[in-house]
PDB file of C-alpha atoms in Angstrom:
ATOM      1  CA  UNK W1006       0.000   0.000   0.000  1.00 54.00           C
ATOM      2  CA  UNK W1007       2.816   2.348   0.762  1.00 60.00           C
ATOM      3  CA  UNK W1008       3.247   5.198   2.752  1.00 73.00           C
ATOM      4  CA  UNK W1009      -0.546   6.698   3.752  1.00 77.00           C
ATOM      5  CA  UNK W1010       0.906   9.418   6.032  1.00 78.00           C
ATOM      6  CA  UNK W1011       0.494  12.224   3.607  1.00 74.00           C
ATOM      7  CA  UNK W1012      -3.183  11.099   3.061  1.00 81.00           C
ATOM      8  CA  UNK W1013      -5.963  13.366   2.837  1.00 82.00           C
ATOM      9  CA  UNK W1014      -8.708  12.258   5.399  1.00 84.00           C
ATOM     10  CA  UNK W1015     -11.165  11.722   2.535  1.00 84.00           C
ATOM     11  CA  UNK W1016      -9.103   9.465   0.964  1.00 86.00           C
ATOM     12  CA  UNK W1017      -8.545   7.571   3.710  1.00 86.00           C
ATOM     13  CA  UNK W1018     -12.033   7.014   4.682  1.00 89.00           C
ATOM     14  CA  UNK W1019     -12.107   5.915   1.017  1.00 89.00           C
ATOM     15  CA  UNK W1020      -9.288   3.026   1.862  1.00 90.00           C
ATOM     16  CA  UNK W1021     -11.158   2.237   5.172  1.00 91.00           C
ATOM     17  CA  UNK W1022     -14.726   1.722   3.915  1.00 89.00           C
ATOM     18  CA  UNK W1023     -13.485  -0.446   1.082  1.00 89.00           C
ATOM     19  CA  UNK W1024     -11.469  -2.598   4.099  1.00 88.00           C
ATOM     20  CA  UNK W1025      -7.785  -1.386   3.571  1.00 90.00           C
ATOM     21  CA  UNK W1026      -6.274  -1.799   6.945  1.00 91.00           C
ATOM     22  CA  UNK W1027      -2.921   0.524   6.165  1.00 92.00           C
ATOM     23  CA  UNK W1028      -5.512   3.151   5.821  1.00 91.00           C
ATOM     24  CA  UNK W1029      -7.550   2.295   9.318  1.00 93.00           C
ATOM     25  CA  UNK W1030      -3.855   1.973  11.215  1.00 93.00           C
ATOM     26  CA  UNK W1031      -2.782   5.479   9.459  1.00 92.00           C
ATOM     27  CA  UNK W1032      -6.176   6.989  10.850  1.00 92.00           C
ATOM     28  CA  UNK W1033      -5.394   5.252  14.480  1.00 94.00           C
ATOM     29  CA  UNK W1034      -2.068   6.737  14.150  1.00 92.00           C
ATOM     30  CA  UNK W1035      -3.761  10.207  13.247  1.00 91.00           C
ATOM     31  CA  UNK W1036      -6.100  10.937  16.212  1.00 93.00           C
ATOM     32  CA  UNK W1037      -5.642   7.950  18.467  1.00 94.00           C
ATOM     33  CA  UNK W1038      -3.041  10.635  20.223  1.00 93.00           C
ATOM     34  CA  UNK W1039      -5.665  13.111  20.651  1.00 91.00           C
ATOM     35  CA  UNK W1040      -8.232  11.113  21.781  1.00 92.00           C
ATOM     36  CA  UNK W1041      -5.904   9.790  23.944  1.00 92.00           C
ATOM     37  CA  UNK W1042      -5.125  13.390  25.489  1.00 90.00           C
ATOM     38  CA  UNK W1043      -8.550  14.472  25.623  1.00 86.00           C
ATOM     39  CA  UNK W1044     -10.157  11.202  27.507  1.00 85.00           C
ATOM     40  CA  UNK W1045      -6.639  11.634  29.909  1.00 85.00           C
ATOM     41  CA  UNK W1046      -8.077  15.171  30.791  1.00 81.00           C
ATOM     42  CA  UNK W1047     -11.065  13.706  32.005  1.00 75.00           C
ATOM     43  CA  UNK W1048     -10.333  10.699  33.468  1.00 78.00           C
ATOM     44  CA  UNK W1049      -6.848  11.061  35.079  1.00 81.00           C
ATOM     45  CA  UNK W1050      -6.075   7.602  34.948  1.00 86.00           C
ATOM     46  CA  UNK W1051      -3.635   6.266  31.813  1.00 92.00           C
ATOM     47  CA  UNK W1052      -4.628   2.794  31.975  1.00 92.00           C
ATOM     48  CA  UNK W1053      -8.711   3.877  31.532  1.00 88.00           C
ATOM     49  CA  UNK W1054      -7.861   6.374  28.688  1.00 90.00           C
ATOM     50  CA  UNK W1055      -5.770   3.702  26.727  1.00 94.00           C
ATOM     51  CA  UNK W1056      -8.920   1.227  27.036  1.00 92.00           C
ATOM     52  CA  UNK W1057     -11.620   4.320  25.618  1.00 90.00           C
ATOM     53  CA  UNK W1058      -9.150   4.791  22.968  1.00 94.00           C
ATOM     54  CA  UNK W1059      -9.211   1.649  22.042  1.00 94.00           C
ATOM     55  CA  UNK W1060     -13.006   1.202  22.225  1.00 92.00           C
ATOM     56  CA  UNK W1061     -13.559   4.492  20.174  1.00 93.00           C
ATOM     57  CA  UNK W1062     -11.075   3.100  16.910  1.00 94.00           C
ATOM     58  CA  UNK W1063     -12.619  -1.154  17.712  1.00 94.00           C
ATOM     59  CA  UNK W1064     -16.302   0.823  16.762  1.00 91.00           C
ATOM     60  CA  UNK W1065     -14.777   2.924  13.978  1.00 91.00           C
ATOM     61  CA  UNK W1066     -13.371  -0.271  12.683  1.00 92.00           C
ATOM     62  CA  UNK W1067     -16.981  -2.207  12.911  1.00 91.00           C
ATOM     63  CA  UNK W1068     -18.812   0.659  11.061  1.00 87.00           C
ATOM     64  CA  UNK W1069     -16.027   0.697   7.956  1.00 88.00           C
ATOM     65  CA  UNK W1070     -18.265  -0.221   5.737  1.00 87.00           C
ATOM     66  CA  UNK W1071     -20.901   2.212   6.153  1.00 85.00           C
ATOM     67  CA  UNK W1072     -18.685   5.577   6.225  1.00 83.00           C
ATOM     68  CA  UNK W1073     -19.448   8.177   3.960  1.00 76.00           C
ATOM     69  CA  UNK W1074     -16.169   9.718   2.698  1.00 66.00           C
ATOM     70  CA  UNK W1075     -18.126  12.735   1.152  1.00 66.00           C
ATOM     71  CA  UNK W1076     -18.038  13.488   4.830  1.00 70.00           C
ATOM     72  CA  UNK W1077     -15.745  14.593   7.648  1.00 77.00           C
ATOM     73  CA  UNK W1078     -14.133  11.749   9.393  1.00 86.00           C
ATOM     74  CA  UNK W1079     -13.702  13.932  12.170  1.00 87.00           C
ATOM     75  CA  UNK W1080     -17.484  14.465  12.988  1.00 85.00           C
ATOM     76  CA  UNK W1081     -17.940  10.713  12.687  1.00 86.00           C
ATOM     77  CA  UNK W1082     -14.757  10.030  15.513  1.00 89.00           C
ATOM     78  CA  UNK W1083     -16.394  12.517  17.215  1.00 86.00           C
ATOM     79  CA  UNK W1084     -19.920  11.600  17.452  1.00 84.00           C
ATOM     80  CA  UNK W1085     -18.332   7.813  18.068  1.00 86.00           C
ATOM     81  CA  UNK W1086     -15.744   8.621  20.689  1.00 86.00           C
ATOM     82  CA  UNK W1087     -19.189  10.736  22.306  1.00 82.00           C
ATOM     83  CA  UNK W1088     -20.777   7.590  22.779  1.00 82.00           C
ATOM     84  CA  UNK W1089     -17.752   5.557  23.620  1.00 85.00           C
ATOM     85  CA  UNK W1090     -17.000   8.394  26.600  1.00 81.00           C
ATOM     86  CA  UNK W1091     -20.653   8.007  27.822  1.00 77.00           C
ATOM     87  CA  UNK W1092     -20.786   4.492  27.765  1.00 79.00           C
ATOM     88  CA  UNK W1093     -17.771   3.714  29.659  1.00 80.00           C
ATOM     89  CA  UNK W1094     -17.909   6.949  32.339  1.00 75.00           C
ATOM     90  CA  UNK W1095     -21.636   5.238  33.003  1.00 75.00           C
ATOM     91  CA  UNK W1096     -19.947   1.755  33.338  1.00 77.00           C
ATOM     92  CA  UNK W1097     -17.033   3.102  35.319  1.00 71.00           C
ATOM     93  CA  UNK W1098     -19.497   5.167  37.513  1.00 67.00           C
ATOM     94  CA  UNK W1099     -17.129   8.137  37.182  1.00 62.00           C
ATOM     95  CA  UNK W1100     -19.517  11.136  38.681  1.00 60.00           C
ATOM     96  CA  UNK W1101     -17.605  14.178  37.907  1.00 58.00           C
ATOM     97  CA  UNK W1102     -17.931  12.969  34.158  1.00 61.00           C
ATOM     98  CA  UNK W1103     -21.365  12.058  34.361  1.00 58.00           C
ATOM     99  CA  UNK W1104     -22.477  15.187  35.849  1.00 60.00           C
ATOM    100  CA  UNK W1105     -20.515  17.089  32.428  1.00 60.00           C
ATOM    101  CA  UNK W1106     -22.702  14.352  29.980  1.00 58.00           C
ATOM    102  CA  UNK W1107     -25.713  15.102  31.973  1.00 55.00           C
ATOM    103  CA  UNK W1108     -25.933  18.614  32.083  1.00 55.00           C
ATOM    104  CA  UNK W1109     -25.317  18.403  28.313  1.00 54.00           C
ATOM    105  CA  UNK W1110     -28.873  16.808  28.164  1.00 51.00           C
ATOM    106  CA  UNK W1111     -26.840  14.007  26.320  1.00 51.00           C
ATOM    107  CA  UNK W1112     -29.691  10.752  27.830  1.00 49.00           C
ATOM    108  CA  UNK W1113     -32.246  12.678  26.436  1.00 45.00           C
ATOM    109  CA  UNK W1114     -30.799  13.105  22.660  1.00 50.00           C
ATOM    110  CA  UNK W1115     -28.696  10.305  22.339  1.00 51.00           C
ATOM    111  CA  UNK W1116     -29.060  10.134  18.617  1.00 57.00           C
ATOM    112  CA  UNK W1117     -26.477  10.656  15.985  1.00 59.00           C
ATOM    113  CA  UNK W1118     -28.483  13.396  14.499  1.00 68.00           C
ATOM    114  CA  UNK W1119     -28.155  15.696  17.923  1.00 66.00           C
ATOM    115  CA  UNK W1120     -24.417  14.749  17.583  1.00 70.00           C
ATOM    116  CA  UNK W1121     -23.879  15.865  14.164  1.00 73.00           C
ATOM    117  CA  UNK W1122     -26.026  19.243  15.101  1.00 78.00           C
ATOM    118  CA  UNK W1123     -23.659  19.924  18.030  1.00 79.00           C
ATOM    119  CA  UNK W1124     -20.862  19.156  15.445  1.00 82.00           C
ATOM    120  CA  UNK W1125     -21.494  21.609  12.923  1.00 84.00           C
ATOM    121  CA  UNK W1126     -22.336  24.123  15.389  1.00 85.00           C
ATOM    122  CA  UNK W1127     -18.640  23.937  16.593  1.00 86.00           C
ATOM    123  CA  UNK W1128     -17.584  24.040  13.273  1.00 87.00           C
ATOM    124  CA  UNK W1129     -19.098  27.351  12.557  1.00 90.00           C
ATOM    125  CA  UNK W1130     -17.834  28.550  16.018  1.00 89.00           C
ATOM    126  CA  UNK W1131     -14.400  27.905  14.769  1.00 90.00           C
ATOM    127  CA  UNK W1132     -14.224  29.351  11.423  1.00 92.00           C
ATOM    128  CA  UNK W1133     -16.042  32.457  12.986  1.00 93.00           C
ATOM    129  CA  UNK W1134     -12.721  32.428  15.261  1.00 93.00           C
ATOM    130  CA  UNK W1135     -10.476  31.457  11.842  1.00 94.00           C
ATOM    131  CA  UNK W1136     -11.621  33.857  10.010  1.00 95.00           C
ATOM    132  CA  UNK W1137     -10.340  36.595  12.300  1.00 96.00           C
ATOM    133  CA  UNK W1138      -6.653  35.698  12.022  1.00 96.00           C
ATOM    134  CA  UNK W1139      -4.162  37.318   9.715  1.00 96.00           C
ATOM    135  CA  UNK W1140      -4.796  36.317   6.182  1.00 95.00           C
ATOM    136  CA  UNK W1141      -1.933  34.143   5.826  1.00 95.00           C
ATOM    137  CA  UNK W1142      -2.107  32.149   8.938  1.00 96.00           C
ATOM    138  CA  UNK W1143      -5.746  31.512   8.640  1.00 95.00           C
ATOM    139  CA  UNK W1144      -4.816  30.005   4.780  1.00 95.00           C
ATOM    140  CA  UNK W1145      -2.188  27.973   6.964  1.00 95.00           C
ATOM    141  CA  UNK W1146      -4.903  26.829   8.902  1.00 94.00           C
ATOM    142  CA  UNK W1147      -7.144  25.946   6.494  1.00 91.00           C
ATOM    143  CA  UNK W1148      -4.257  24.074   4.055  1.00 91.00           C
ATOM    144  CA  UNK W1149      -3.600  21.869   7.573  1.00 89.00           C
ATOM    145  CA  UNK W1150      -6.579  21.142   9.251  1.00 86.00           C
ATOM    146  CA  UNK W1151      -9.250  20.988   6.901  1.00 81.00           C
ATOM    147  CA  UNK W1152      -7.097  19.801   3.899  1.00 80.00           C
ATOM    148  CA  UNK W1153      -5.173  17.360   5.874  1.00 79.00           C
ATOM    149  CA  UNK W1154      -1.778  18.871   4.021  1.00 83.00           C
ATOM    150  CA  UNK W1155       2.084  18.581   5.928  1.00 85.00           C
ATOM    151  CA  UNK W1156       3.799  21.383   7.096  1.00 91.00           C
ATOM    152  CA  UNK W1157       6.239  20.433   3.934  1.00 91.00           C
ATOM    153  CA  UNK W1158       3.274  20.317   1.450  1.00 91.00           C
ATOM    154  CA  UNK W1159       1.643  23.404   2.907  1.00 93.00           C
ATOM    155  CA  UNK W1160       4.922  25.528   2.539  1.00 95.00           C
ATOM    156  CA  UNK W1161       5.871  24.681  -1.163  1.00 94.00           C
ATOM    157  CA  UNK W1162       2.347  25.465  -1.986  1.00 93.00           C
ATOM    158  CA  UNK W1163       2.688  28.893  -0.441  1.00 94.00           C
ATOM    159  CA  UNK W1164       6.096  29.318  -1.326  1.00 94.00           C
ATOM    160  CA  UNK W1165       7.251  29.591   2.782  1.00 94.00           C
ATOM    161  CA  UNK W1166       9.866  28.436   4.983  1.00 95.00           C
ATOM    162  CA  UNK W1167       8.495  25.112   6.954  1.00 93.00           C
ATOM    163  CA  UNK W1168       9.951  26.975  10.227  1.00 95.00           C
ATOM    164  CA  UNK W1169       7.162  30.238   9.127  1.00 96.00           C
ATOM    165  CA  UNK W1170       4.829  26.907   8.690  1.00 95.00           C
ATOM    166  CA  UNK W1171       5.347  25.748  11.824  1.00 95.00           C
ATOM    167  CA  UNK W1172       5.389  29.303  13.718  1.00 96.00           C
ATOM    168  CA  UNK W1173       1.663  30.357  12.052  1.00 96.00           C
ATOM    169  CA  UNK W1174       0.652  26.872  12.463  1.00 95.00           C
ATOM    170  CA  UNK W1175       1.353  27.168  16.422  1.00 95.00           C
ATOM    171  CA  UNK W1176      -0.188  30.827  16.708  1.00 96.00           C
ATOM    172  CA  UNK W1177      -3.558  29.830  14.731  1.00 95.00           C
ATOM    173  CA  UNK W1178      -3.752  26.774  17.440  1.00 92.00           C
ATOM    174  CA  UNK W1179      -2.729  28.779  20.569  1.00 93.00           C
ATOM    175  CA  UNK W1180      -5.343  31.816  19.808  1.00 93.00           C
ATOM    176  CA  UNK W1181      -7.657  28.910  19.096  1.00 91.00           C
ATOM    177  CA  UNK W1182      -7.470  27.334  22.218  1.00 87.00           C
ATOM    178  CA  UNK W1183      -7.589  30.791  23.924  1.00 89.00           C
ATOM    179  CA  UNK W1184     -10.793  31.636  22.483  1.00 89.00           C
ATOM    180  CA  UNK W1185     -12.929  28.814  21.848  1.00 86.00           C
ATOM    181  CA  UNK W1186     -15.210  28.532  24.439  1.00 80.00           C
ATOM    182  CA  UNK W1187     -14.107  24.944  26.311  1.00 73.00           C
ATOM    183  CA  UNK W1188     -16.999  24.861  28.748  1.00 69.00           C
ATOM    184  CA  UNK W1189     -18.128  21.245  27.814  1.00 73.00           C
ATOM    185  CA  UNK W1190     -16.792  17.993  26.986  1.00 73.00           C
ATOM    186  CA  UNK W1191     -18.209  18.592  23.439  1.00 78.00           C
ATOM    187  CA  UNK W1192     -16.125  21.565  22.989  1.00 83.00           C
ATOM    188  CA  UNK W1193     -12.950  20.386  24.397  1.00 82.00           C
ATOM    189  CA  UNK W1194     -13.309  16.934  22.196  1.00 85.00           C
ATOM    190  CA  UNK W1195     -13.839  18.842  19.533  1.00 86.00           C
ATOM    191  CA  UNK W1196     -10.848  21.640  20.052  1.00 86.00           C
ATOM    192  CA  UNK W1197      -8.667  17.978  20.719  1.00 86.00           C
ATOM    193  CA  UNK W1198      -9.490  16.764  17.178  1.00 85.00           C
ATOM    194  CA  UNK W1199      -9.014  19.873  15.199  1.00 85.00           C
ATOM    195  CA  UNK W1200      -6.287  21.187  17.140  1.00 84.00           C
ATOM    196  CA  UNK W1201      -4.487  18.547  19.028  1.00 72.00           C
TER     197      UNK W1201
END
């Protein structure tokens, strides 16, 4: 299969749907780390996080066949790591957790649908907060995150030094991270897979 690391997220959920495995291990590989991260925040214990992790990418893997790569892999990790999270802070009995899921008025709208609304309403939130950096670092952004480019691809295409790359790249996530409002465990899943 060769090298998938340069990969745009569309095609990989192309390779994954049709059953490539190189393609599912490159997308493990991808956000694994920030799920990772994210699920650490919450439930301060390594050994649990490495278990949701795993849970979150053993679902992704069952529902291969049924991804649609005309959309955002992202929203679907999201809306399956969501339900991954709530199943395992219920079966863990972890309160402080519980109390975040429940004030969300997650067990009343446990659909997919609700997810994908709360999705896209972060989305917008964030491109309000893109859109309001410097012209060339929000095209840096854009070219990373939402292309799925490298640092290398992103500065031959603009004709930049990777170091400038890297530098905007760090800003744009920093501001980011300052001023998206992280008052849920929606918002700060979310911020993990865009920005982590």
């Amino acid at each position: 299969m060769g090298n998938l690391k340069n990969t745009t997220d569309a095609k990989l959920t192309y390779l994954i749907k049709t059953g490539v495995k190189e393609a599912f291990q490159e997308l493990f590989e991808r956000y694994a780390p920030r799920i990772y991260q994210f699920s650490l925040s919450y439930l301060k214990n390594e050994q649990d996080a490495e278990e949701l992790v795993q849970d979150v990418f053993l679902k992704i893997w069952e529902k291969h066949e049924t991804l649609d790569k005309s959309k955002n892999i992202k929203a679907f990790i999201f809306k399956v790591a969501v339900n991954t999270i709530y199943d395992f802070i219920r079966r863990k009995n972890i309160e402080s957790v519980y109390n975040d899921f429940a004030g969300a008025n997650f067990e009343s709208q446990p659909d997919s649908t609700w997810h994908q609304v709360i999705f896209d309403e972060m989305l917008d939130n964030l491109d309000v907060l893109v859109q309001q950096m410097p012209t060339e670092r929000q095209k840096i952004f854009r070219l990373s995150r939402e292309d799925g480019l490298t640092n290398d691809e992103i500065a031959s295409k603009l004709n930049l030094s990777k170091r400038t790359v890297e530098n905007q790249l760090y800003r744009a996530i920093a501001f980011l991270k300052k001023h998206f409002r992280t008052d849920s465990l929606f918002a700060l899943l979310f911020l993990y897979l865009w920005c982590g």
